[in-house]
PDB file of C-alpha atoms in Angstrom:
ATOM      1  CA  UNK A   1      11.375  22.065  31.950  1.00 42.00           C
ATOM      2  CA  UNK A   2      10.372  18.435  31.769  1.00 47.00           C
ATOM      3  CA  UNK A   3       7.214  17.619  33.713  1.00 45.00           C
ATOM      4  CA  UNK A   4       8.893  14.461  34.943  1.00 43.00           C
ATOM      5  CA  UNK A   5      12.201  13.508  36.539  1.00 48.00           C
ATOM      6  CA  UNK A   6      15.143  12.434  34.396  1.00 75.00           C
ATOM      7  CA  UNK A   7      15.141   8.883  35.765  1.00 85.00           C
ATOM      8  CA  UNK A   8      15.744   6.331  32.983  1.00 91.00           C
ATOM      9  CA  UNK A   9      12.612   4.783  31.502  1.00 95.00           C
ATOM     10  CA  UNK A  10      13.853   2.621  28.633  1.00 96.00           C
ATOM     11  CA  UNK A  11      16.542  -0.031  28.810  1.00 95.00           C
ATOM     12  CA  UNK A  12      17.665   0.614  25.237  1.00 94.00           C
ATOM     13  CA  UNK A  13      18.598   3.761  23.337  1.00 96.00           C
ATOM     14  CA  UNK A  14      16.030   3.086  20.591  1.00 98.00           C
ATOM     15  CA  UNK A  15      12.295   2.448  20.265  1.00 98.00           C
ATOM     16  CA  UNK A  16      11.981  -0.128  17.500  1.00 98.00           C
ATOM     17  CA  UNK A  17       8.919  -2.051  18.621  1.00 98.00           C
ATOM     18  CA  UNK A  18       6.544  -2.942  21.420  1.00 98.00           C
ATOM     19  CA  UNK A  19       7.524  -6.610  21.425  1.00 95.00           C
ATOM     20  CA  UNK A  20      10.799  -5.897  23.242  1.00 92.00           C
ATOM     21  CA  UNK A  21       9.347  -3.595  25.914  1.00 98.00           C
ATOM     22  CA  UNK A  22       8.498  -4.705  29.426  1.00 98.00           C
ATOM     23  CA  UNK A  23       5.238  -3.932  31.213  1.00 98.00           C
ATOM     24  CA  UNK A  24       7.181  -1.522  33.420  1.00 98.00           C
ATOM     25  CA  UNK A  25       8.607   0.375  30.437  1.00 98.00           C
ATOM     26  CA  UNK A  26       5.192   0.615  28.785  1.00 98.00           C
ATOM     27  CA  UNK A  27       3.585   1.828  32.004  1.00 98.00           C
ATOM     28  CA  UNK A  28       6.309   4.441  32.535  1.00 98.00           C
ATOM     29  CA  UNK A  29       5.850   5.777  28.997  1.00 98.00           C
ATOM     30  CA  UNK A  30       2.082   5.985  29.490  1.00 98.00           C
ATOM     31  CA  UNK A  31       2.538   7.771  32.822  1.00 98.00           C
ATOM     32  CA  UNK A  32       4.884  10.269  31.180  1.00 98.00           C
ATOM     33  CA  UNK A  33       2.441  10.640  28.313  1.00 98.00           C
ATOM     34  CA  UNK A  34      -0.265  11.588  30.821  1.00 98.00           C
ATOM     35  CA  UNK A  35       1.941  14.407  32.077  1.00 97.00           C
ATOM     36  CA  UNK A  36       2.481  15.673  28.542  1.00 98.00           C
ATOM     37  CA  UNK A  37      -1.278  15.641  27.951  1.00 98.00           C
ATOM     38  CA  UNK A  38      -1.535  18.073  30.850  1.00 97.00           C
ATOM     39  CA  UNK A  39       1.270  20.202  29.401  1.00 97.00           C
ATOM     40  CA  UNK A  40      -0.435  20.237  26.005  1.00 97.00           C
ATOM     41  CA  UNK A  41      -3.656  21.500  27.558  1.00 97.00           C
ATOM     42  CA  UNK A  42      -1.939  24.276  29.467  1.00 96.00           C
ATOM     43  CA  UNK A  43      -1.441  27.825  28.221  1.00 94.00           C
ATOM     44  CA  UNK A  44       2.330  27.367  27.965  1.00 94.00           C
ATOM     45  CA  UNK A  45       2.783  24.181  25.947  1.00 95.00           C
ATOM     46  CA  UNK A  46       6.551  24.272  25.521  1.00 95.00           C
ATOM     47  CA  UNK A  47       9.441  22.803  27.484  1.00 96.00           C
ATOM     48  CA  UNK A  48      13.175  23.436  26.916  1.00 97.00           C
ATOM     49  CA  UNK A  49      13.991  19.775  27.635  1.00 97.00           C
ATOM     50  CA  UNK A  50      15.496  19.133  24.170  1.00 97.00           C
ATOM     51  CA  UNK A  51      16.987  22.580  23.620  1.00 97.00           C
ATOM     52  CA  UNK A  52      20.124  22.151  21.531  1.00 96.00           C
ATOM     53  CA  UNK A  53      19.120  18.666  20.385  1.00 97.00           C
ATOM     54  CA  UNK A  54      18.456  17.768  16.743  1.00 97.00           C
ATOM     55  CA  UNK A  55      15.563  15.546  15.708  1.00 97.00           C
ATOM     56  CA  UNK A  56      15.276  14.374  12.098  1.00 95.00           C
ATOM     57  CA  UNK A  57      12.051  13.027  10.593  1.00 95.00           C
ATOM     58  CA  UNK A  58      12.905  10.642   7.750  1.00 93.00           C
ATOM     59  CA  UNK A  59       9.693   9.350   6.166  1.00 93.00           C
ATOM     60  CA  UNK A  60       9.948   7.085   3.122  1.00 90.00           C
ATOM     61  CA  UNK A  61       6.148   6.689   3.150  1.00 89.00           C
ATOM     62  CA  UNK A  62       3.539   9.418   3.141  1.00 85.00           C
ATOM     63  CA  UNK A  63       2.210  10.376   6.543  1.00 88.00           C
ATOM     64  CA  UNK A  64       0.124  13.165   7.966  1.00 88.00           C
ATOM     65  CA  UNK A  65      -0.676  12.323  11.590  1.00 92.00           C
ATOM     66  CA  UNK A  66       2.545  10.552  12.546  1.00 96.00           C
ATOM     67  CA  UNK A  67       5.009  12.956  10.940  1.00 96.00           C
ATOM     68  CA  UNK A  68       3.204  16.117  12.004  1.00 97.00           C
ATOM     69  CA  UNK A  69       2.771  14.893  15.584  1.00 97.00           C
ATOM     70  CA  UNK A  70       6.453  13.946  15.854  1.00 98.00           C
ATOM     71  CA  UNK A  71       7.366  17.375  14.462  1.00 98.00           C
ATOM     72  CA  UNK A  72       5.084  19.128  16.931  1.00 98.00           C
ATOM     73  CA  UNK A  73       6.342  16.941  19.786  1.00 98.00           C
ATOM     74  CA  UNK A  74       9.954  17.807  19.037  1.00 98.00           C
ATOM     75  CA  UNK A  75       9.252  21.522  18.729  1.00 98.00           C
ATOM     76  CA  UNK A  76       7.233  21.608  21.946  1.00 98.00           C
ATOM     77  CA  UNK A  77      10.250  20.095  23.690  1.00 98.00           C
ATOM     78  CA  UNK A  78      12.541  22.772  22.238  1.00 98.00           C
ATOM     79  CA  UNK A  79      14.431  20.610  19.726  1.00 98.00           C
ATOM     80  CA  UNK A  80      15.664  21.647  16.302  1.00 98.00           C
ATOM     81  CA  UNK A  81      13.439  19.530  14.029  1.00 97.00           C
ATOM     82  CA  UNK A  82      14.230  18.769  10.395  1.00 94.00           C
ATOM     83  CA  UNK A  83      11.861  16.995   8.023  1.00 93.00           C
ATOM     84  CA  UNK A  84      13.769  15.239   5.242  1.00 86.00           C
ATOM     85  CA  UNK A  85      11.812  15.031   2.003  1.00 72.00           C
ATOM     86  CA  UNK A  86      12.645  11.649   0.509  1.00 74.00           C
ATOM     87  CA  UNK A  87      11.075  12.560  -2.833  1.00 62.00           C
ATOM     88  CA  UNK A  88      13.644  15.329  -3.371  1.00 53.00           C
ATOM     89  CA  UNK A  89      16.589  13.637  -1.636  1.00 60.00           C
ATOM     90  CA  UNK A  90      19.345  11.391  -2.961  1.00 57.00           C
ATOM     91  CA  UNK A  91      17.220   8.409  -1.955  1.00 61.00           C
ATOM     92  CA  UNK A  92      14.943   9.124  -4.921  1.00 54.00           C
ATOM     93  CA  UNK A  93      18.059   9.044  -7.130  1.00 54.00           C
ATOM     94  CA  UNK A  94      19.002   5.522  -6.095  1.00 61.00           C
ATOM     95  CA  UNK A  95      20.959   6.040  -2.886  1.00 74.00           C
ATOM     96  CA  UNK A  96      20.868   2.976  -0.637  1.00 84.00           C
ATOM     97  CA  UNK A  97      19.536   3.060   2.905  1.00 84.00           C
ATOM     98  CA  UNK A  98      23.060   2.405   4.216  1.00 83.00           C
ATOM     99  CA  UNK A  99      24.405   5.397   2.267  1.00 87.00           C
ATOM    100  CA  UNK A 100      21.580   7.479   3.681  1.00 84.00           C
ATOM    101  CA  UNK A 101      22.540   6.313   7.174  1.00 82.00           C
ATOM    102  CA  UNK A 102      26.152   7.405   6.583  1.00 85.00           C
ATOM    103  CA  UNK A 103      24.969  10.835   5.426  1.00 88.00           C
ATOM    104  CA  UNK A 104      22.679  11.201   8.433  1.00 86.00           C
ATOM    105  CA  UNK A 105      25.466  10.206  10.806  1.00 87.00           C
ATOM    106  CA  UNK A 106      27.591  13.045   9.447  1.00 91.00           C
ATOM    107  CA  UNK A 107      24.806  15.477  10.417  1.00 91.00           C
ATOM    108  CA  UNK A 108      25.116  14.280  14.033  1.00 94.00           C
ATOM    109  CA  UNK A 109      21.420  14.125  14.918  1.00 96.00           C
ATOM    110  CA  UNK A 110      20.396  13.113  18.425  1.00 97.00           C
ATOM    111  CA  UNK A 111      17.165  11.331  17.494  1.00 98.00           C
ATOM    112  CA  UNK A 112      16.029   9.966  14.138  1.00 96.00           C
ATOM    113  CA  UNK A 113      12.363   9.205  13.465  1.00 96.00           C
ATOM    114  CA  UNK A 114      12.064   6.833  10.518  1.00 95.00           C
ATOM    115  CA  UNK A 115       9.165   5.369   8.551  1.00 95.00           C
ATOM    116  CA  UNK A 116       9.992   2.884   5.808  1.00 93.00           C
ATOM    117  CA  UNK A 117       8.111   0.499   3.589  1.00 91.00           C
ATOM    118  CA  UNK A 118      10.402  -2.424   4.441  1.00 92.00           C
ATOM    119  CA  UNK A 119      10.155  -4.379   7.692  1.00 94.00           C
ATOM    120  CA  UNK A 120      13.416  -4.159   9.628  1.00 95.00           C
ATOM    121  CA  UNK A 121      14.587  -0.862   8.108  1.00 94.00           C
ATOM    122  CA  UNK A 122      14.476   0.990  11.442  1.00 95.00           C
ATOM    123  CA  UNK A 123      16.469  -1.757  13.153  1.00 95.00           C
ATOM    124  CA  UNK A 124      19.090  -1.658  10.417  1.00 93.00           C
ATOM    125  CA  UNK A 125      19.458   2.119  10.790  1.00 94.00           C
ATOM    126  CA  UNK A 126      19.736   1.720  14.576  1.00 94.00           C
ATOM    127  CA  UNK A 127      22.764  -0.532  14.039  1.00 93.00           C
ATOM    128  CA  UNK A 128      24.425   1.944  11.647  1.00 90.00           C
ATOM    129  CA  UNK A 129      23.708   5.267  13.351  1.00 93.00           C
ATOM    130  CA  UNK A 130      25.186   6.840  16.461  1.00 93.00           C
ATOM    131  CA  UNK A 131      21.874   8.417  17.509  1.00 96.00           C
ATOM    132  CA  UNK A 132      18.601   7.185  18.979  1.00 97.00           C
ATOM    133  CA  UNK A 133      16.209   5.708  16.412  1.00 97.00           C
ATOM    134  CA  UNK A 134      12.423   5.641  16.674  1.00 98.00           C
ATOM    135  CA  UNK A 135      10.457   3.312  14.431  1.00 98.00           C
ATOM    136  CA  UNK A 136       7.518   5.294  13.036  1.00 97.00           C
ATOM    137  CA  UNK A 137       6.332   2.252  11.088  1.00 97.00           C
ATOM    138  CA  UNK A 138       8.320  -0.341   9.122  1.00 96.00           C
ATOM    139  CA  UNK A 139       6.503  -2.337   6.476  1.00 92.00           C
ATOM    140  CA  UNK A 140       3.955  -4.664   8.064  1.00 90.00           C
ATOM    141  CA  UNK A 141       6.130  -5.151  11.155  1.00 94.00           C
ATOM    142  CA  UNK A 142       5.509  -2.618  13.951  1.00 97.00           C
ATOM    143  CA  UNK A 143       4.354   0.920  14.713  1.00 98.00           C
ATOM    144  CA  UNK A 144       5.170   1.268  18.426  1.00 98.00           C
ATOM    145  CA  UNK A 145       4.125   4.868  19.050  1.00 98.00           C
ATOM    146  CA  UNK A 146       0.693   4.220  17.533  1.00 98.00           C
ATOM    147  CA  UNK A 147       0.135   1.352  19.968  1.00 98.00           C
ATOM    148  CA  UNK A 148       1.340   3.527  22.852  1.00 98.00           C
ATOM    149  CA  UNK A 149      -0.989   6.384  21.962  1.00 98.00           C
ATOM    150  CA  UNK A 150      -3.855   3.917  21.556  1.00 98.00           C
ATOM    151  CA  UNK A 151      -3.062   2.491  24.974  1.00 98.00           C
ATOM    152  CA  UNK A 152      -2.923   5.946  26.540  1.00 98.00           C
ATOM    153  CA  UNK A 153      -6.302   6.759  24.988  1.00 98.00           C
ATOM    154  CA  UNK A 154      -7.820   3.564  26.372  1.00 98.00           C
ATOM    155  CA  UNK A 155      -6.270   3.914  29.830  1.00 98.00           C
ATOM    156  CA  UNK A 156      -7.583   7.425  30.289  1.00 97.00           C
ATOM    157  CA  UNK A 157     -11.105   6.093  29.701  1.00 96.00           C
ATOM    158  CA  UNK A 158     -10.902   2.671  31.325  1.00 96.00           C
ATOM    159  CA  UNK A 159      -8.076   3.126  33.918  1.00 86.00           C
ATOM    160  CA  UNK A 160      -6.957  -0.516  33.650  1.00 94.00           C
ATOM    161  CA  UNK A 161      -6.325  -2.994  30.837  1.00 98.00           C
ATOM    162  CA  UNK A 162      -6.857  -6.041  33.022  1.00 96.00           C
ATOM    163  CA  UNK A 163      -9.860  -7.976  31.756  1.00 94.00           C
ATOM    164  CA  UNK A 164     -10.689  -5.562  28.920  1.00 98.00           C
ATOM    165  CA  UNK A 165     -11.837  -7.211  25.707  1.00 98.00           C
ATOM    166  CA  UNK A 166     -10.467  -5.398  22.650  1.00 98.00           C
ATOM    167  CA  UNK A 167     -11.462  -6.295  19.100  1.00 98.00           C
ATOM    168  CA  UNK A 168      -9.044  -5.346  16.315  1.00 98.00           C
ATOM    169  CA  UNK A 169     -10.993  -5.433  13.073  1.00 98.00           C
ATOM    170  CA  UNK A 170     -10.146  -5.312   9.401  1.00 95.00           C
ATOM    171  CA  UNK A 171      -6.959  -5.547   7.363  1.00 94.00           C
ATOM    172  CA  UNK A 172      -4.785  -7.241   9.972  1.00 95.00           C
ATOM    173  CA  UNK A 173      -2.522  -8.983   7.448  1.00 92.00           C
ATOM    174  CA  UNK A 174      -0.979  -5.707   6.279  1.00 90.00           C
ATOM    175  CA  UNK A 175      -1.211  -3.774   9.560  1.00 94.00           C
ATOM    176  CA  UNK A 176       1.819  -2.886  11.660  1.00 95.00           C
ATOM    177  CA  UNK A 177      -0.624  -1.058  13.952  1.00 97.00           C
ATOM    178  CA  UNK A 178      -2.387  -4.347  14.661  1.00 97.00           C
ATOM    179  CA  UNK A 179       0.850  -6.147  15.492  1.00 96.00           C
ATOM    180  CA  UNK A 180       2.059  -3.494  17.909  1.00 98.00           C
ATOM    181  CA  UNK A 181      -1.347  -3.313  19.576  1.00 98.00           C
ATOM    182  CA  UNK A 182      -1.546  -7.096  19.929  1.00 97.00           C
ATOM    183  CA  UNK A 183       1.836  -7.110  21.687  1.00 97.00           C
ATOM    184  CA  UNK A 184       0.972  -4.192  23.974  1.00 98.00           C
ATOM    185  CA  UNK A 185      -2.585  -5.118  24.926  1.00 98.00           C
ATOM    186  CA  UNK A 186      -1.653  -8.738  25.600  1.00 97.00           C
ATOM    187  CA  UNK A 187       1.272  -7.701  27.813  1.00 97.00           C
ATOM    188  CA  UNK A 188      -0.991  -5.366  29.790  1.00 98.00           C
ATOM    189  CA  UNK A 189      -3.635  -8.001  30.527  1.00 97.00           C
ATOM    190  CA  UNK A 190      -6.323  -7.336  27.926  1.00 98.00           C
ATOM    191  CA  UNK A 191      -8.040 -10.035  25.875  1.00 97.00           C
ATOM    192  CA  UNK A 192      -7.524  -9.423  22.187  1.00 98.00           C
ATOM    193  CA  UNK A 193      -9.812 -10.540  19.395  1.00 98.00           C
ATOM    194  CA  UNK A 194      -9.014 -10.313  15.690  1.00 98.00           C
ATOM    195  CA  UNK A 195     -11.957  -9.931  13.335  1.00 97.00           C
ATOM    196  CA  UNK A 196     -11.290 -10.113   9.601  1.00 95.00           C
ATOM    197  CA  UNK A 197     -11.978 -12.093   6.451  1.00 93.00           C
ATOM    198  CA  UNK A 198      -9.567 -15.006   6.182  1.00 91.00           C
ATOM    199  CA  UNK A 199      -7.830 -13.295   3.264  1.00 90.00           C
ATOM    200  CA  UNK A 200      -6.864 -10.397   5.556  1.00 93.00           C
ATOM    201  CA  UNK A 201      -5.495 -12.439   8.445  1.00 93.00           C
ATOM    202  CA  UNK A 202      -1.740 -13.071   8.673  1.00 87.00           C
ATOM    203  CA  UNK A 203      -0.573 -16.647   8.225  1.00 84.00           C
ATOM    204  CA  UNK A 204      -0.626 -18.560  11.513  1.00 83.00           C
ATOM    205  CA  UNK A 205      -2.436 -15.698  13.271  1.00 86.00           C
ATOM    206  CA  UNK A 206      -3.105 -18.088  16.167  1.00 87.00           C
ATOM    207  CA  UNK A 207       0.529 -17.736  17.229  1.00 89.00           C
ATOM    208  CA  UNK A 208      -0.298 -14.300  18.660  1.00 91.00           C
ATOM    209  CA  UNK A 209      -2.408 -15.906  21.385  1.00 93.00           C
ATOM    210  CA  UNK A 210      -5.601 -14.116  20.340  1.00 96.00           C
ATOM    211  CA  UNK A 211      -9.175 -15.110  19.582  1.00 97.00           C
ATOM    212  CA  UNK A 212      -9.989 -15.074  15.863  1.00 97.00           C
ATOM    213  CA  UNK A 213     -13.356 -14.403  14.227  1.00 97.00           C
ATOM    214  CA  UNK A 214     -14.456 -13.965  10.634  1.00 95.00           C
ATOM    215  CA  UNK A 215     -17.962 -12.749  11.509  1.00 97.00           C
ATOM    216  CA  UNK A 216     -18.220  -9.182  12.839  1.00 97.00           C
ATOM    217  CA  UNK A 217     -21.354  -9.726  14.887  1.00 97.00           C
ATOM    218  CA  UNK A 218     -20.002 -12.822  16.568  1.00 98.00           C
ATOM    219  CA  UNK A 219     -16.599 -11.260  17.181  1.00 98.00           C
ATOM    220  CA  UNK A 220     -17.982  -8.011  18.595  1.00 98.00           C
ATOM    221  CA  UNK A 221     -20.214  -9.729  21.144  1.00 98.00           C
ATOM    222  CA  UNK A 222     -19.354  -8.343  24.581  1.00 97.00           C
ATOM    223  CA  UNK A 223     -16.251  -6.333  23.628  1.00 98.00           C
ATOM    224  CA  UNK A 224     -15.217  -3.143  25.453  1.00 98.00           C
ATOM    225  CA  UNK A 225     -13.138  -1.496  22.715  1.00 98.00           C
ATOM    226  CA  UNK A 226     -13.567  -1.758  18.950  1.00 98.00           C
ATOM    227  CA  UNK A 227     -10.382  -0.861  17.075  1.00 98.00           C
ATOM    228  CA  UNK A 228     -10.971  -0.502  13.331  1.00 98.00           C
ATOM    229  CA  UNK A 229      -8.126  -0.648  10.811  1.00 97.00           C
ATOM    230  CA  UNK A 230      -7.641   1.011   7.444  1.00 92.00           C
ATOM    231  CA  UNK A 231      -8.020  -1.205   4.405  1.00 89.00           C
ATOM    232  CA  UNK A 232      -4.493  -0.925   2.953  1.00 75.00           C
ATOM    233  CA  UNK A 233      -5.209  -1.338  -0.727  1.00 65.00           C
ATOM    234  CA  UNK A 234      -1.733  -0.019  -1.630  1.00 59.00           C
ATOM    235  CA  UNK A 235      -0.110  -3.077  -0.016  1.00 52.00           C
ATOM    236  CA  UNK A 236      -2.397  -5.607  -1.691  1.00 48.00           C
ATOM    237  CA  UNK A 237      -1.394  -7.581  -4.761  1.00 52.00           C
ATOM    238  CA  UNK A 238      -4.323  -9.679  -5.871  1.00 51.00           C
ATOM    239  CA  UNK A 239      -7.965  -9.937  -4.892  1.00 51.00           C
ATOM    240  CA  UNK A 240      -8.182  -9.856  -1.083  1.00 64.00           C
ATOM    241  CA  UNK A 241     -11.781  -8.586  -1.037  1.00 72.00           C
ATOM    242  CA  UNK A 242     -14.595  -8.772  -3.623  1.00 70.00           C
ATOM    243  CA  UNK A 243     -15.225  -5.002  -3.504  1.00 83.00           C
ATOM    244  CA  UNK A 244     -15.144  -2.150  -0.991  1.00 86.00           C
ATOM    245  CA  UNK A 245     -18.945  -2.131  -0.977  1.00 89.00           C
ATOM    246  CA  UNK A 246     -19.084  -5.812  -0.056  1.00 90.00           C
ATOM    247  CA  UNK A 247     -16.310  -5.281   2.502  1.00 91.00           C
ATOM    248  CA  UNK A 248     -18.322  -2.604   4.290  1.00 94.00           C
ATOM    249  CA  UNK A 249     -21.418  -4.775   4.225  1.00 94.00           C
ATOM    250  CA  UNK A 250     -19.700  -7.608   6.101  1.00 95.00           C
ATOM    251  CA  UNK A 251     -16.798  -6.007   8.015  1.00 94.00           C
ATOM    252  CA  UNK A 252     -17.419  -2.250   8.092  1.00 96.00           C
ATOM    253  CA  UNK A 253     -18.470  -0.851  11.453  1.00 98.00           C
ATOM    254  CA  UNK A 254     -21.936   0.665  11.606  1.00 98.00           C
ATOM    255  CA  UNK A 255     -24.416   1.075  14.435  1.00 98.00           C
ATOM    256  CA  UNK A 256     -26.117  -2.238  13.712  1.00 98.00           C
ATOM    257  CA  UNK A 257     -22.898  -4.225  14.151  1.00 98.00           C
ATOM    258  CA  UNK A 258     -21.697  -2.073  17.068  1.00 98.00           C
ATOM    259  CA  UNK A 259     -24.908  -2.958  18.947  1.00 98.00           C
ATOM    260  CA  UNK A 260     -23.450  -6.448  19.470  1.00 98.00           C
ATOM    261  CA  UNK A 261     -20.607  -5.021  21.572  1.00 98.00           C
ATOM    262  CA  UNK A 262     -20.894  -4.338  25.286  1.00 98.00           C
ATOM    263  CA  UNK A 263     -23.080  -1.334  26.195  1.00 97.00           C
ATOM    264  CA  UNK A 264     -20.831   1.732  26.323  1.00 96.00           C
ATOM    265  CA  UNK A 265     -18.205   0.188  24.031  1.00 98.00           C
ATOM    266  CA  UNK A 266     -15.756   2.704  22.592  1.00 98.00           C
ATOM    267  CA  UNK A 267     -14.558   2.966  18.996  1.00 98.00           C
ATOM    268  CA  UNK A 268     -11.047   3.707  17.710  1.00 98.00           C
ATOM    269  CA  UNK A 269      -9.333   4.097  14.338  1.00 98.00           C
ATOM    270  CA  UNK A 270      -5.657   5.006  13.719  1.00 96.00           C
ATOM    271  CA  UNK A 271      -6.480   6.993  10.580  1.00 91.00           C
ATOM    272  CA  UNK A 272      -6.675   7.904   7.870  1.00 91.00           C
ATOM    273  CA  UNK A 273     -10.250   6.612   7.687  1.00 92.00           C
ATOM    274  CA  UNK A 274     -11.959   5.333   4.595  1.00 92.00           C
ATOM    275  CA  UNK A 275     -15.505   6.336   5.470  1.00 95.00           C
ATOM    276  CA  UNK A 276     -18.093   3.918   4.181  1.00 94.00           C
ATOM    277  CA  UNK A 277     -15.419   1.231   3.798  1.00 93.00           C
ATOM    278  CA  UNK A 278     -14.124   0.443   7.313  1.00 95.00           C
ATOM    279  CA  UNK A 279     -16.410   2.662   9.329  1.00 97.00           C
ATOM    280  CA  UNK A 280     -19.653   4.555   8.968  1.00 97.00           C
ATOM    281  CA  UNK A 281     -19.510   8.317   9.516  1.00 97.00           C
ATOM    282  CA  UNK A 282     -22.367   8.134  12.015  1.00 97.00           C
ATOM    283  CA  UNK A 283     -20.139   5.990  14.259  1.00 98.00           C
ATOM    284  CA  UNK A 284     -16.832   7.771  13.589  1.00 98.00           C
ATOM    285  CA  UNK A 285     -18.263  11.198  14.387  1.00 97.00           C
ATOM    286  CA  UNK A 286     -20.283  10.251  17.470  1.00 98.00           C
ATOM    287  CA  UNK A 287     -18.383  11.957  20.300  1.00 96.00           C
ATOM    288  CA  UNK A 288     -20.130   9.768  22.873  1.00 97.00           C
ATOM    289  CA  UNK A 289     -18.454   6.598  21.618  1.00 98.00           C
ATOM    290  CA  UNK A 290     -15.666   7.609  19.219  1.00 98.00           C
ATOM    291  CA  UNK A 291     -12.130   8.138  20.568  1.00 98.00           C
ATOM    292  CA  UNK A 292     -10.664   9.022  17.181  1.00 97.00           C
ATOM    293  CA  UNK A 293     -10.080  12.712  17.947  1.00 96.00           C
ATOM    294  CA  UNK A 294      -8.612  11.844  21.343  1.00 98.00           C
ATOM    295  CA  UNK A 295      -6.176   9.482  19.624  1.00 98.00           C
ATOM    296  CA  UNK A 296      -4.771  12.424  17.664  1.00 97.00           C
ATOM    297  CA  UNK A 297      -4.227  14.448  20.853  1.00 97.00           C
ATOM    298  CA  UNK A 298      -2.656  11.464  22.614  1.00 98.00           C
ATOM    299  CA  UNK A 299      -0.342  11.044  19.619  1.00 98.00           C
ATOM    300  CA  UNK A 300       1.446  14.310  20.325  1.00 98.00           C
ATOM    301  CA  UNK A 301       1.661  13.591  24.060  1.00 98.00           C
ATOM    302  CA  UNK A 302       3.013  10.055  23.715  1.00 98.00           C
ATOM    303  CA  UNK A 303       5.574  11.129  21.121  1.00 98.00           C
ATOM    304  CA  UNK A 304       6.759  13.847  23.478  1.00 98.00           C
ATOM    305  CA  UNK A 305       7.078  11.143  26.132  1.00 98.00           C
ATOM    306  CA  UNK A 306       9.126   8.943  23.780  1.00 98.00           C
ATOM    307  CA  UNK A 307      11.478  11.792  22.831  1.00 98.00           C
ATOM    308  CA  UNK A 308      11.838  12.673  26.520  1.00 98.00           C
ATOM    309  CA  UNK A 309      12.557   9.048  27.475  1.00 98.00           C
ATOM    310  CA  UNK A 310      15.163   8.559  24.758  1.00 98.00           C
ATOM    311  CA  UNK A 311      16.863  11.875  25.531  1.00 97.00           C
ATOM    312  CA  UNK A 312      17.658  10.606  29.020  1.00 95.00           C
ATOM    313  CA  UNK A 313      20.157   8.182  27.525  1.00 92.00           C
ATOM    314  CA  UNK A 314      21.959  10.850  25.515  1.00 92.00           C
ATOM    315  CA  UNK A 315      25.165  12.456  26.834  1.00 84.00           C
ATOM    316  CA  UNK A 316      24.150  14.971  29.536  1.00 74.00           C
ATOM    317  CA  UNK A 317      20.590  13.764  29.009  1.00 51.00           C
ATOM    318  CA  UNK A 318      19.535  14.969  32.423  1.00 48.00           C
ATOM    319  CA  UNK A 319      20.999  18.432  32.137  1.00 49.00           C
ATOM    320  CA  UNK A 320      17.585  20.134  32.120  1.00 47.00           C
ATOM    321  CA  UNK A 321      16.061  17.998  34.829  1.00 45.00           C
ATOM    322  CA  UNK A 322      14.360  19.859  37.667  1.00 38.00           C
TER     323      UNK A 322
END
């Protein structure tokens, strides 16, 4: 059974981004995520909450952590989970996204998890489908569950976001993770800094209401949380950096640069990591300061919370409530 009541959490039947969520909705999802952390650490990790429901994972981009954690989350909640392989589907033969949506509708899923290389793809599917849609990353737009799991990881260590200084460092221009985290952390009362070479900052980055630095040492001064980002070479057309070696020298996180942060500062990375490019192994593997493994655990818990929350808006969504 669900470890929480079936009271509604979200005002909409989809999770397309953090930007549209209220502080109350974010807090409720994090609270529910906490309960699923406890369930995941118990001997009996499964709940029949989504028994009889169908969850489809539709990933147009390769993923390990996100897809596997959504699959595990759905199975732990008792759902029938199907992973659609885009490489062997009609999509690879030229089928349009709208045609794919029509096909999916005929399968009558309850929840669709979608990752797509184009910004806005998840929103378009949400308009065409009769089920709940979760955005698992769309282009350079948003990745809401990553921001939620990051927030859950931080809150379990720092209890409150109010007054926290969080530095998001690296390839911000191409990062949907950065955008979702900026929205969430700012809503929750944290101060957000962006640290990146000018070539890897989005145009008009100031519109996000953040502090912007191009020097790692200056930007890290006094921060509580250091959130590193993957250098997304596959999204780059042109010379954004001189070389990965030079990038690490100036913007990669090592102990020398981390020493400028506040004593006890914690380090995060959404993965996959490019060791020696964005982050030094000595920092990434230091269990005293690195939250990277915890982020993976929180990923399963927060995705269970999201599936739970969305299921409450389905017909008879509260049928398994205690």
